PDB file of C-alpha atoms in Angstrom:
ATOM      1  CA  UNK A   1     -73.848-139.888  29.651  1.00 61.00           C
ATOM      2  CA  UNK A   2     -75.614-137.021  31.659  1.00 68.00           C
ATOM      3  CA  UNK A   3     -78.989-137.072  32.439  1.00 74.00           C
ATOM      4  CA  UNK A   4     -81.455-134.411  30.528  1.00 79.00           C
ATOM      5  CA  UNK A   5     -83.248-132.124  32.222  1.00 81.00           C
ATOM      6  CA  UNK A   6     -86.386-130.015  31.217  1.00 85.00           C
ATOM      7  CA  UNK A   7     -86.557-125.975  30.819  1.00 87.00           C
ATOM      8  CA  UNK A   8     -87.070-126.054  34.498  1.00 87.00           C
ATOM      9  CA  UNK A   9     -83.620-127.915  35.663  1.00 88.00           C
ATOM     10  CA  UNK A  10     -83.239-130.420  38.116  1.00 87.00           C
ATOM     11  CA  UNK A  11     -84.997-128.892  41.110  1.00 89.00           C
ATOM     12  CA  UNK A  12     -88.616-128.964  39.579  1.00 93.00           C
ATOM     13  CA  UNK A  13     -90.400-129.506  42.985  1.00 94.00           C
ATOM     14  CA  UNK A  14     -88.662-126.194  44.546  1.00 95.00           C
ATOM     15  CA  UNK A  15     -89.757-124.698  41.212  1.00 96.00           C
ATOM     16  CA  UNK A  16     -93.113-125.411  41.501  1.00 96.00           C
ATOM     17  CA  UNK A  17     -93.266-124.691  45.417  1.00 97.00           C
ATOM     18  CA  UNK A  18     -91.781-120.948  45.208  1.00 97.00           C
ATOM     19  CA  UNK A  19     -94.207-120.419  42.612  1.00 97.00           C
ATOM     20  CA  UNK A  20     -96.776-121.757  44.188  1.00 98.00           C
ATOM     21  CA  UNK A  21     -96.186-119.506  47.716  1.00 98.00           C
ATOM     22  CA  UNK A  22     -95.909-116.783  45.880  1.00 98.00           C
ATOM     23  CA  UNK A  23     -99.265-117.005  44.123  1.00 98.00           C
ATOM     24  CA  UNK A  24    -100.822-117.674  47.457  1.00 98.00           C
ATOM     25  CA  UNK A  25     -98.906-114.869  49.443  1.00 98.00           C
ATOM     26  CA  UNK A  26     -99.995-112.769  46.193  1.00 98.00           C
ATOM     27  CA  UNK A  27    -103.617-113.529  46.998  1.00 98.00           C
ATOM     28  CA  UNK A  28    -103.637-113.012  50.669  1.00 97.00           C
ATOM     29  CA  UNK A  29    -101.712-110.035  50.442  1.00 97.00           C
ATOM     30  CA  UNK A  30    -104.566-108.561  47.599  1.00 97.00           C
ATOM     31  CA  UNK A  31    -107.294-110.109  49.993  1.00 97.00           C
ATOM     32  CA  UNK A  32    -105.915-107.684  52.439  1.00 96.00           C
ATOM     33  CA  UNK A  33    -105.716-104.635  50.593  1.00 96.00           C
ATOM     34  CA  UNK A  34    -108.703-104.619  48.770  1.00 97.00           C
ATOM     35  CA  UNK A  35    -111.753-106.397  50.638  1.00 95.00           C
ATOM     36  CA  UNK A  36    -112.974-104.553  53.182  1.00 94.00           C
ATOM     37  CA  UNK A  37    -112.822-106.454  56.431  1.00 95.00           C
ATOM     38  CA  UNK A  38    -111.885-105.881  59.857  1.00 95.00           C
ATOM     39  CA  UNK A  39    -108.688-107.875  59.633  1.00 96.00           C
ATOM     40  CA  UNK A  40    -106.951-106.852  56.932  1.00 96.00           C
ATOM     41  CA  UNK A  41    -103.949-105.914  58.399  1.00 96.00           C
ATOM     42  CA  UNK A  42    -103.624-109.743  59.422  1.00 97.00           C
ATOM     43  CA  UNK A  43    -103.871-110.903  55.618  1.00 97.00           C
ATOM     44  CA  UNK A  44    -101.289-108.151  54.364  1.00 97.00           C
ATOM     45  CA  UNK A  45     -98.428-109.000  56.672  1.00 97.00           C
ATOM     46  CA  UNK A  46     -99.524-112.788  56.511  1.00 97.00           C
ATOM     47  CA  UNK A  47     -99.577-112.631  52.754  1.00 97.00           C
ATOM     48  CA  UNK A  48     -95.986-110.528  52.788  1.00 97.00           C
ATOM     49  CA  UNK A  49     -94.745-113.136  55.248  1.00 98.00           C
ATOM     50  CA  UNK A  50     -95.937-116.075  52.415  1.00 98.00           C
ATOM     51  CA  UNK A  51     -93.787-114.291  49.783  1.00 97.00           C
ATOM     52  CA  UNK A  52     -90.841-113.526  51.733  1.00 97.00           C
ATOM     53  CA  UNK A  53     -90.942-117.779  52.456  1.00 97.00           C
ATOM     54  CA  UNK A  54     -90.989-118.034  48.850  1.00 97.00           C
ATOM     55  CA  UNK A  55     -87.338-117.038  48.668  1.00 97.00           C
ATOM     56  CA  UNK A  56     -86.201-120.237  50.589  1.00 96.00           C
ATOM     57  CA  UNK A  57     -87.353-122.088  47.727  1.00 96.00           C
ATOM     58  CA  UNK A  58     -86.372-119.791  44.964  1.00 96.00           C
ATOM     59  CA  UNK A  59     -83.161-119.932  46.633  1.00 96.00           C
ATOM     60  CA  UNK A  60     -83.539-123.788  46.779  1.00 95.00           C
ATOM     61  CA  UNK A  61     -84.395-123.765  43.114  1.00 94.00           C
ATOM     62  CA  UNK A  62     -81.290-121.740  41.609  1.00 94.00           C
ATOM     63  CA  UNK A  63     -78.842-123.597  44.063  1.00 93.00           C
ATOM     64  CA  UNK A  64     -79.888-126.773  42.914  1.00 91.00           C
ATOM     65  CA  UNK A  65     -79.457-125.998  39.576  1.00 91.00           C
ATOM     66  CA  UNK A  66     -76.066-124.730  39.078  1.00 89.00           C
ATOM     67  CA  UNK A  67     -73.940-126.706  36.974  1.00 85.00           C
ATOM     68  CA  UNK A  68     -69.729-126.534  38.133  1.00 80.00           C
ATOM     69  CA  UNK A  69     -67.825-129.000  35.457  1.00 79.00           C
ATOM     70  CA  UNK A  70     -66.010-131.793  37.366  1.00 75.00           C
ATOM     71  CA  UNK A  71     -62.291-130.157  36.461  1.00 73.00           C
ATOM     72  CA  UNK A  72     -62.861-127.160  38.502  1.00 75.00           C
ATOM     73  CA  UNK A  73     -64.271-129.051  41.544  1.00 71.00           C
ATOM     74  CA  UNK A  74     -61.284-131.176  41.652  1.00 69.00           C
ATOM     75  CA  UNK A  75     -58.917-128.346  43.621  1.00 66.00           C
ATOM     76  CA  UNK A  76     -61.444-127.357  45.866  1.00 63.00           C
ATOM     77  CA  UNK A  77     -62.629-130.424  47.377  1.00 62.00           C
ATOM     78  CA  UNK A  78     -59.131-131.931  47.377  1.00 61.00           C
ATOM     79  CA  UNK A  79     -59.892-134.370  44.747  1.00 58.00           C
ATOM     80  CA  UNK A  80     -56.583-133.423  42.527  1.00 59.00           C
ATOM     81  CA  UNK A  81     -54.345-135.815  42.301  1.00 59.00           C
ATOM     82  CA  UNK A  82     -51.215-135.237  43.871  1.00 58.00           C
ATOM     83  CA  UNK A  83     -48.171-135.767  42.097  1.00 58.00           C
ATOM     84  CA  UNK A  84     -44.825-136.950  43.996  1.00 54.00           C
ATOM     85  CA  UNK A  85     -42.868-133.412  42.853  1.00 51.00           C
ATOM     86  CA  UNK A  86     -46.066-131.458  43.946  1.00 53.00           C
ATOM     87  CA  UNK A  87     -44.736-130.666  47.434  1.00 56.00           C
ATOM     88  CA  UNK A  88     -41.560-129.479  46.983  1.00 61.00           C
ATOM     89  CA  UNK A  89     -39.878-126.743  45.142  1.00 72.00           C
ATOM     90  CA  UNK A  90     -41.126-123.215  45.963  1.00 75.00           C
ATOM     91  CA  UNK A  91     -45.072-123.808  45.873  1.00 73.00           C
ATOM     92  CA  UNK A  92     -44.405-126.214  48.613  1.00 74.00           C
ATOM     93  CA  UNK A  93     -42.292-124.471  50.620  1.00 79.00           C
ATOM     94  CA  UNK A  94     -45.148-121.695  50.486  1.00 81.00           C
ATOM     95  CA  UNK A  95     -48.239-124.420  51.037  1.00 80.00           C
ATOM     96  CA  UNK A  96     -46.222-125.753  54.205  1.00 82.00           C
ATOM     97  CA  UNK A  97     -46.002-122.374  55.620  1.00 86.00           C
ATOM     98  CA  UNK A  98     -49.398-121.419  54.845  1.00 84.00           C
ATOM     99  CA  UNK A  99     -50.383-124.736  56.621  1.00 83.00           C
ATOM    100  CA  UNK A 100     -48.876-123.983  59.983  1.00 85.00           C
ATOM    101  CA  UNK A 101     -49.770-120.444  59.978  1.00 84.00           C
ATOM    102  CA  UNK A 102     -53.154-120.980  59.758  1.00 83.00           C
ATOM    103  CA  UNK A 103     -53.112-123.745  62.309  1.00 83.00           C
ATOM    104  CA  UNK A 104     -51.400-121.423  64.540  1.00 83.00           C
ATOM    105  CA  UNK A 105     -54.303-118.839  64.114  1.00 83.00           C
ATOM    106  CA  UNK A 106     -57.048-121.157  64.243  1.00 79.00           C
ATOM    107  CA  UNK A 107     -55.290-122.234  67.679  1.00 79.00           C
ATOM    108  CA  UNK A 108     -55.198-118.564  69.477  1.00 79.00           C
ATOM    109  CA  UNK A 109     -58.949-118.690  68.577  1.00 76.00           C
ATOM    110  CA  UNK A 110     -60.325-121.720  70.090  1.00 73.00           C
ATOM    111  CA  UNK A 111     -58.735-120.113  73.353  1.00 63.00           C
ATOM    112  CA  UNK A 112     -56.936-123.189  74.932  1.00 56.00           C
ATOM    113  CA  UNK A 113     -53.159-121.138  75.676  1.00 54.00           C
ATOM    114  CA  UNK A 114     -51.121-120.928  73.023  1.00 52.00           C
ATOM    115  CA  UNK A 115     -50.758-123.198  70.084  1.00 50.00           C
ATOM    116  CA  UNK A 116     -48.134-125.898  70.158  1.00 55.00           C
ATOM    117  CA  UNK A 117     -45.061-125.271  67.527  1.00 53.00           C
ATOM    118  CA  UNK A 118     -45.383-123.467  64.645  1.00 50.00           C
ATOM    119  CA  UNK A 119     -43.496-120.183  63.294  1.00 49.00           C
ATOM    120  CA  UNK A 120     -45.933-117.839  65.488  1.00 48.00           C
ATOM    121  CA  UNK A 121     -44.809-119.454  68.766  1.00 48.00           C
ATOM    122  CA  UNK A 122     -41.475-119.435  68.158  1.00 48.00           C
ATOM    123  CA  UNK A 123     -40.999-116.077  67.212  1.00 46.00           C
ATOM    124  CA  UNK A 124     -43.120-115.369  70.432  1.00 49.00           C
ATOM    125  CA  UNK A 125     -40.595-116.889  72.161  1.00 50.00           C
ATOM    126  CA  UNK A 126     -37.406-115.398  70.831  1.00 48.00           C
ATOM    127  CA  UNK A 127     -39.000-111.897  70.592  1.00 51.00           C
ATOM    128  CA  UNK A 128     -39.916-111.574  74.309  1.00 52.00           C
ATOM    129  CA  UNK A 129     -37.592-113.699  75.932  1.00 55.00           C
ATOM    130  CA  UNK A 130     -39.099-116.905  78.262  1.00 56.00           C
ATOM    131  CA  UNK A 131     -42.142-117.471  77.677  1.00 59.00           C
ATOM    132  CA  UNK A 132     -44.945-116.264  79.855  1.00 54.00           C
ATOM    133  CA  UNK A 133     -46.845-118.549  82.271  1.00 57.00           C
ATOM    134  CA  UNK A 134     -50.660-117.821  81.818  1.00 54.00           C
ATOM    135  CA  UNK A 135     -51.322-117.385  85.838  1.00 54.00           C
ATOM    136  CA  UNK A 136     -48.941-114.730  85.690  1.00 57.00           C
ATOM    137  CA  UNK A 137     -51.391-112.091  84.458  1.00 64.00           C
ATOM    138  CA  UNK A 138     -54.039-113.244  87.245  1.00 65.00           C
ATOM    139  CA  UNK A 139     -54.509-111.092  89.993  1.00 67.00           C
ATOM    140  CA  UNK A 140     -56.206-112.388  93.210  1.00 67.00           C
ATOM    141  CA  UNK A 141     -58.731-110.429  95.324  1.00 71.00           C
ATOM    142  CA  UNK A 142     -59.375-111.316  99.214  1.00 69.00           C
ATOM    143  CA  UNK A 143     -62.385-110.824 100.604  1.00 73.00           C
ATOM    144  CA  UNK A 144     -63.806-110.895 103.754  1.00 70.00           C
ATOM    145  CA  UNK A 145     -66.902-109.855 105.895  1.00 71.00           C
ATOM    146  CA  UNK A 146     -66.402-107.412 108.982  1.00 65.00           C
ATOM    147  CA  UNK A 147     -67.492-108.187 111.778  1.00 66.00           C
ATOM    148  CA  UNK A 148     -70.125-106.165 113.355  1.00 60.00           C
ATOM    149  CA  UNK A 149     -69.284-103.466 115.874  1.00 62.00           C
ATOM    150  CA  UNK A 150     -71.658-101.365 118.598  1.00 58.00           C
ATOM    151  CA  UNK A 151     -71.266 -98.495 116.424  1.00 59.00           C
ATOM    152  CA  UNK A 152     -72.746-100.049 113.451  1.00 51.00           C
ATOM    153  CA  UNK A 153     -76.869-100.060 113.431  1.00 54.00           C
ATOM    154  CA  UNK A 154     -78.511-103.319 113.422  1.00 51.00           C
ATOM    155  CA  UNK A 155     -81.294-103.061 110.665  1.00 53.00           C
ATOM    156  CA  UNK A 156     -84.113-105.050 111.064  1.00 48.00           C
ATOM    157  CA  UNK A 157     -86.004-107.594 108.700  1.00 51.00           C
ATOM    158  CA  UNK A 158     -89.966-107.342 108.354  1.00 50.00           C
ATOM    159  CA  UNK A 159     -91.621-108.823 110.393  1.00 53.00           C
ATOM    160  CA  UNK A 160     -93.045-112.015 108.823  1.00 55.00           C
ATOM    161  CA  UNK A 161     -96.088-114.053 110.678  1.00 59.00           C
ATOM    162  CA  UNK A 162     -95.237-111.971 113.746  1.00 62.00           C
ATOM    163  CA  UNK A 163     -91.519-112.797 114.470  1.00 61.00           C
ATOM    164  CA  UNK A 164     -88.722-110.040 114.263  1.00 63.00           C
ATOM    165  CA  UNK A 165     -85.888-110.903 112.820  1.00 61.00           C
ATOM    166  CA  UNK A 166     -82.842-108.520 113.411  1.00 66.00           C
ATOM    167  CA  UNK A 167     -79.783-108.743 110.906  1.00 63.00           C
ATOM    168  CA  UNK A 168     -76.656-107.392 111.613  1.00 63.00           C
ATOM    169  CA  UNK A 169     -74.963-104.873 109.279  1.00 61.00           C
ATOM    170  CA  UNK A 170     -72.137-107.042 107.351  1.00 64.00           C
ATOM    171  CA  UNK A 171     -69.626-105.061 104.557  1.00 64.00           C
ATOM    172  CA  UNK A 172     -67.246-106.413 102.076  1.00 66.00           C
ATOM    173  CA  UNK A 173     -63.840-105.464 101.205  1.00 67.00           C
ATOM    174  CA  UNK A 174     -60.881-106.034  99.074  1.00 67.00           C
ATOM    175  CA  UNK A 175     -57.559-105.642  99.634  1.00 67.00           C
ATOM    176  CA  UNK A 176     -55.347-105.752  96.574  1.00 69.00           C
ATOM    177  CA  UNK A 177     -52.436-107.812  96.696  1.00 66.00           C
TER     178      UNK A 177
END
């Protein structure tokens, strides 16, 4: 037997807190506009700040409160019974593809190489031929600092605490490879 619940549903308390920020943010808000002191602005965006706050528990409220019969939660949180015919015969064929092609996508996302089996990877592998080591795409860059030469100027540091500090001129280059 199910519980009954009042005119308000099962979330009173978030019923009863929405309503009550409201009235406050209300108050604040008409504090703001209509008494004549030298922080009003303060109370109207600290009253319209209250009511916007109200929302999480409105929100609270309604969530709390709908009502999904048992029958129609039982696909969605995998609570149907499975039967031993269930996976084969066409809908299986199609749930066992669906299955591996979403693994395969959820794989290319998280970014570690390429997922491991699957109908995406081996298409990938008969369409282009061998497949393609990842280091093959990385290109290296040398670099190097030049040495300085008498033609070069030396430019000098401040002078900090009355030592001179000269620094020679120093470059950077890359060759490509």
């Amino acid at each position: 037997m199910e519980p009954e619940y009042g005119a308000l549903g099962r979330c009173v308390c978030c019923f009863w807190l929405a309503v009550a920020f409201d009235i406050v943010g209300l108050a604040v808000l008409l504090i703001g506009v209509f008494v004549n002191v030298f922080f009003y602005d303060l109370l109207i965006y600290a009253g319209a700040i209250v009511i916007f706050l109200s929302l999480i528990w409105w929100v609270f409220w309604y969530s709390g409160n709908i009502e999904v019969p048992p029958a129609e939660l039982e696909d969605d949180v995998g609570l149907l019974k499975k039967k031993k015919g269930d996976l084969g015969g066409l809908g299986g064929a199609v749930r066992r593809i669906s299955s591996r092609l979403s693994s395969s996508i959820r794989g290319s996302f998280r970014g570690n190489g390429p997922p491991t089996g699957g109908v995406a990877t081996r298409s990938r592998r008969s369409a282009a031929g061998p497949q393609v080591s990842p280091h093959a795409e990385q290109v290296s860059v040398a670099m190097g600092t030049v040495t300085p030469q008498d033609n070069f100027p030396h430019t000098a540091a401040s002078s900090v605490a009355g030592c001179h500090v000269e620094m020679p001129h120093t470059a950077t280059e890359s060759s490509p490879t």
